Short mmCIF file of C-alpha atoms in Angstrom, two decimals:
data_model
loop_
_atom_site.label_atom_id
_atom_site.label_comp_id
_atom_site.label_asym_id
_atom_site.label_seq_id
_atom_site.Cartn_x
_atom_site.Cartn_y
_atom_site.Cartn_z
CA UNK A 1 -55.06 73.26 173.41
CA UNK A 2 -54.73 74.15 169.75
CA UNK A 3 -53.08 77.42 168.73
CA UNK A 4 -53.64 78.81 165.23
CA UNK A 5 -51.50 81.64 163.93
CA UNK A 6 -52.38 83.53 160.76
CA UNK A 7 -50.28 85.84 158.58
CA UNK A 8 -50.34 88.47 157.32
CA UNK A 9 -52.86 90.50 159.29
CA UNK A 10 -53.38 92.86 156.34
CA UNK A 11 -52.79 92.31 152.65
CA UNK A 12 -53.23 94.66 149.69
CA UNK A 13 -53.00 93.42 146.11
CA UNK A 14 -53.73 94.85 142.70
CA UNK A 15 -56.78 93.49 140.92
CA UNK A 16 -55.80 90.43 138.92
CA UNK A 17 -52.84 89.55 141.14
CA UNK A 18 -52.72 86.55 143.46
CA UNK A 19 -53.11 86.62 147.24
CA UNK A 20 -51.71 84.09 149.69
CA UNK A 21 -52.65 83.78 153.37
CA UNK A 22 -50.80 81.37 155.65
CA UNK A 23 -51.75 79.64 158.87
CA UNK A 24 -49.91 77.37 161.26
CA UNK A 25 -51.38 75.10 163.90
CA UNK A 26 -49.90 73.40 166.93
CA UNK A 27 -51.95 70.24 167.53
CA UNK A 28 -50.89 67.44 165.21
CA UNK A 29 -54.24 65.72 165.88
CA UNK A 30 -56.15 68.49 164.08
CA UNK A 31 -57.60 67.06 160.90
CA UNK A 32 -60.05 69.59 159.46
CA UNK A 33 -59.09 73.04 158.18
CA UNK A 34 -61.78 75.41 156.90
CA UNK A 35 -61.41 78.93 155.56
CA UNK A 36 -64.04 81.59 156.09
CA UNK A 37 -64.62 84.95 154.41
CA UNK A 38 -66.26 87.67 156.46
CA UNK A 39 -67.43 90.90 154.90
CA UNK A 40 -68.03 93.90 157.12
CA UNK A 41 -71.08 93.39 159.30
CA UNK A 42 -71.85 89.96 157.87
CA UNK A 43 -71.51 86.36 158.98
CA UNK A 44 -68.40 84.29 158.24
CA UNK A 45 -68.99 82.33 155.04
CA UNK A 46 -67.24 79.02 154.39
CA UNK A 47 -65.29 79.34 151.15
CA UNK A 48 -63.20 76.17 151.11
CA UNK A 49 -62.05 73.45 153.47
CA UNK A 50 -59.52 70.65 153.49
CA UNK A 51 -59.12 67.48 155.48
CA UNK A 52 -55.86 65.99 156.66
CA UNK A 53 -55.93 63.13 154.15
CA UNK A 54 -55.66 65.61 151.27
CA UNK A 55 -52.71 67.85 150.38
CA UNK A 56 -54.46 70.31 148.09
CA UNK A 57 -57.96 71.31 147.09
CA UNK A 58 -59.09 73.77 144.45
CA UNK A 59 -62.38 75.49 143.70
CA UNK A 60 -62.23 77.85 140.72
CA UNK A 61 -59.97 80.78 141.77
CA UNK A 62 -59.50 79.52 145.33
CA UNK A 63 -57.14 76.79 146.47
CA UNK A 64 -55.93 75.51 149.80
CA UNK A 65 -52.77 73.55 150.50
CA UNK A 66 -51.93 71.56 153.61
CA UNK A 67 -48.53 70.45 154.88
CA UNK A 68 -49.16 68.12 157.82
CA UNK A 69 -45.50 67.63 158.58
CA UNK A 70 -44.89 71.34 158.97
CA UNK A 71 -48.37 71.90 160.40
CA UNK A 72 -49.26 74.73 158.12
CA UNK A 73 -51.92 75.41 155.51
CA UNK A 74 -52.42 78.22 153.06
CA UNK A 75 -55.18 79.90 151.10
CA UNK A 76 -54.43 80.97 147.54
CA UNK A 77 -56.69 83.33 145.61
CA UNK A 78 -55.82 83.88 141.96
CA UNK A 79 -57.02 86.62 139.59
CA UNK A 80 -58.26 88.67 142.53
CA UNK A 81 -61.30 90.89 142.10
CA UNK A 82 -62.54 93.85 144.19
CA UNK A 83 -65.33 91.65 145.58
CA UNK A 84 -62.66 89.43 147.14
CA UNK A 85 -61.96 92.27 149.60
CA UNK A 86 -62.92 91.01 153.07
CA UNK A 87 -61.45 89.51 156.22
CA UNK A 88 -60.38 85.89 155.84
CA UNK A 89 -60.13 83.48 158.78
CA UNK A 90 -58.49 80.09 158.92
CA UNK A 91 -59.50 77.51 161.48
CA UNK A 92 -58.37 74.11 162.70
CA UNK A 93 -60.24 71.38 164.50
CA UNK A 94 -60.27 67.73 165.38
CA UNK A 95 -63.37 66.03 164.05
CA UNK A 96 -66.18 66.43 166.50
CA UNK A 97 -64.47 69.12 168.49
CA UNK A 98 -64.29 72.88 168.71
CA UNK A 99 -62.86 75.10 166.02
CA UNK A 100 -59.83 77.25 166.75
CA UNK A 101 -59.67 80.35 164.57
CA UNK A 102 -56.78 82.48 163.43
CA UNK A 103 -56.80 86.21 164.04
CA UNK A 104 -57.85 87.07 160.49
CA UNK A 105 -56.36 88.66 157.39
CA UNK A 106 -57.88 91.83 155.99
CA UNK A 107 -57.54 91.58 152.22
CA UNK A 108 -57.94 94.67 150.06
CA UNK A 109 -58.03 94.29 146.28
CA UNK A 110 -57.18 97.57 144.61
CA UNK A 111 -59.01 98.14 141.29
CA UNK B 1 -83.87 76.52 152.34
CA UNK B 2 -83.25 78.68 155.43
CA UNK B 3 -79.79 79.03 156.85
CA UNK B 4 -78.86 79.49 160.48
CA UNK B 5 -80.96 82.17 162.12
CA UNK B 6 -80.26 84.14 165.28
CA UNK B 7 -82.25 86.54 167.39
CA UNK B 8 -82.16 89.28 168.30
CA UNK B 9 -79.97 91.06 165.76
CA UNK B 10 -78.83 93.74 168.16
CA UNK B 11 -79.08 94.09 171.90
CA UNK B 12 -78.07 96.78 174.36
CA UNK B 13 -77.75 95.92 178.04
CA UNK B 14 -76.22 97.50 181.11
CA UNK B 15 -73.60 96.02 183.38
CA UNK B 16 -74.94 93.38 185.75
CA UNK B 17 -77.91 92.46 183.59
CA UNK B 18 -78.59 89.07 182.06
CA UNK B 19 -79.09 88.26 178.39
CA UNK B 20 -80.45 85.33 176.37
CA UNK B 21 -79.49 84.83 172.75
CA UNK B 22 -81.27 82.39 170.46
CA UNK B 23 -80.22 80.27 167.51
CA UNK B 24 -82.06 78.04 165.06
CA UNK B 25 -79.84 75.66 163.09
CA UNK B 26 -80.18 74.63 159.48
CA UNK B 27 -82.94 72.05 159.12
CA UNK B 28 -81.51 68.59 159.76
CA UNK B 29 -78.45 69.87 161.60
CA UNK B 30 -78.08 68.44 165.09
CA UNK B 31 -75.01 70.30 166.33
CA UNK B 32 -74.87 73.93 167.44
CA UNK B 33 -71.79 75.83 168.49
CA UNK B 34 -71.52 79.30 170.00
CA UNK B 35 -68.68 81.73 169.42
CA UNK B 36 -67.79 85.19 170.69
CA UNK B 37 -66.17 87.53 168.18
CA UNK B 38 -64.63 90.70 169.52
CA UNK B 39 -63.99 93.42 166.94
CA UNK B 40 -60.83 92.75 165.00
CA UNK B 41 -60.38 89.18 166.22
CA UNK B 42 -61.34 85.70 165.16
CA UNK B 43 -64.30 83.88 166.71
CA UNK B 44 -63.61 82.34 170.12
CA UNK B 45 -65.31 79.06 170.97
CA UNK B 46 -67.80 79.13 173.86
CA UNK B 47 -69.93 75.95 173.67
CA UNK B 48 -70.78 73.06 171.42
CA UNK B 49 -73.98 71.01 171.70
CA UNK B 50 -74.82 67.85 169.83
CA UNK B 51 -78.06 65.95 170.25
CA UNK B 52 -78.92 68.18 173.22
CA UNK B 53 -75.75 67.29 175.12
CA UNK B 54 -72.81 69.57 175.78
CA UNK B 55 -69.85 68.34 173.75
CA UNK B 56 -67.37 71.09 174.48
CA UNK B 57 -66.81 74.21 176.50
CA UNK B 58 -64.31 76.96 175.82
CA UNK B 59 -62.38 79.09 178.28
CA UNK B 60 -65.26 81.28 179.40
CA UNK B 61 -66.47 81.95 182.98
CA UNK B 62 -69.47 80.23 184.53
CA UNK B 63 -71.53 83.33 183.80
CA UNK B 64 -71.92 81.82 180.33
CA UNK B 65 -74.31 78.91 179.94
CA UNK B 66 -76.22 77.31 177.10
CA UNK B 67 -78.69 74.62 176.26
CA UNK B 68 -80.10 72.84 173.24
CA UNK B 69 -83.75 71.99 172.83
CA UNK B 70 -85.40 68.87 171.33
CA UNK B 71 -85.85 70.73 168.03
CA UNK B 72 -82.06 71.42 168.08
CA UNK B 73 -82.45 75.16 168.54
CA UNK B 74 -80.22 76.63 171.21
CA UNK B 75 -79.97 79.45 173.72
CA UNK B 76 -76.89 81.15 175.10
CA UNK B 77 -77.28 82.87 178.46
CA UNK B 78 -74.87 85.36 179.95
CA UNK B 79 -75.33 86.54 183.53
CA UNK B 80 -73.87 89.53 185.36
CA UNK B 81 -72.84 91.24 182.15
CA UNK B 82 -69.50 93.04 182.01
CA UNK B 83 -68.36 95.72 179.59
CA UNK B 84 -65.96 93.16 178.13
CA UNK B 85 -68.86 90.95 177.07
CA UNK B 86 -69.65 93.40 174.28
CA UNK B 87 -69.12 91.45 171.09
CA UNK B 88 -70.73 89.71 168.15
CA UNK B 89 -72.10 86.35 169.26
CA UNK B 90 -72.17 83.82 166.48
CA UNK B 91 -74.02 80.55 166.31
CA UNK B 92 -72.90 77.84 163.91
CA UNK B 93 -74.66 74.63 162.99
CA UNK B 94 -73.41 71.41 161.50
CA UNK B 95 -74.88 68.05 160.55
CA UNK B 96 -72.73 66.22 163.02
CA UNK B 97 -69.14 66.98 163.73
CA UNK B 98 -67.41 69.09 161.15
CA UNK B 99 -68.39 71.67 158.52
CA UNK B 100 -69.97 74.56 160.37
CA UNK B 101 -72.26 77.21 158.91
CA UNK B 102 -72.62 80.48 160.72
CA UNK B 103 -75.65 82.57 161.50
CA UNK B 104 -75.68 86.36 161.12
CA UNK B 105 -74.84 86.89 164.76
CA UNK B 106 -76.21 88.97 167.61
CA UNK B 107 -74.41 92.22 168.30
CA UNK B 108 -74.37 92.70 172.09
CA UNK B 109 -73.43 96.06 173.55
CA UNK B 110 -72.96 96.34 177.30
CA UNK B 111 -73.03 99.87 178.69
#
């Protein structure tokens, strides 16, 4: 089955700096890659997703890049704010099938 | 417009007991997936249902079962509870096969 690895497990940045979280996947047939943000005690919230026919997608301060050849994708957050502090999960799936999640990255934005 | 709802919010059981968790998907969504999230880890896939049929099953023992009703709501049943079943159980709904939206989860504690 699919194996998703996520790095780093913890990340601290100064407010206003950028944060980058990286994930790799093993199944070349995976074609959908969402990112979720989970605040303490709350549900995972979808923040951005990308499909395998696209190399990059941006939504305001958040962007995701996908390298199908290397089987890795990354989340980029620019101009970080304290409210960006949370645990971020990447996931990979083949359309119509189960999601495989990474182990999470705990992001702390220091004011 | 209501999101995914789950009940109960919290549940405390003892070893050997049985538990039923409930999920109502977003209106119009026909697919429901169940995940187990142990503290500090990413969600682990348990089941996916689409149009009342099981579409996928994760690596969980037969003590775990689920079903989907004609109104697309779903139940997750766990028999013979073990201490290791203590976790946050998340339900996610999707229109068909990809973008999943999570409910708030049910926190299960097994004593």
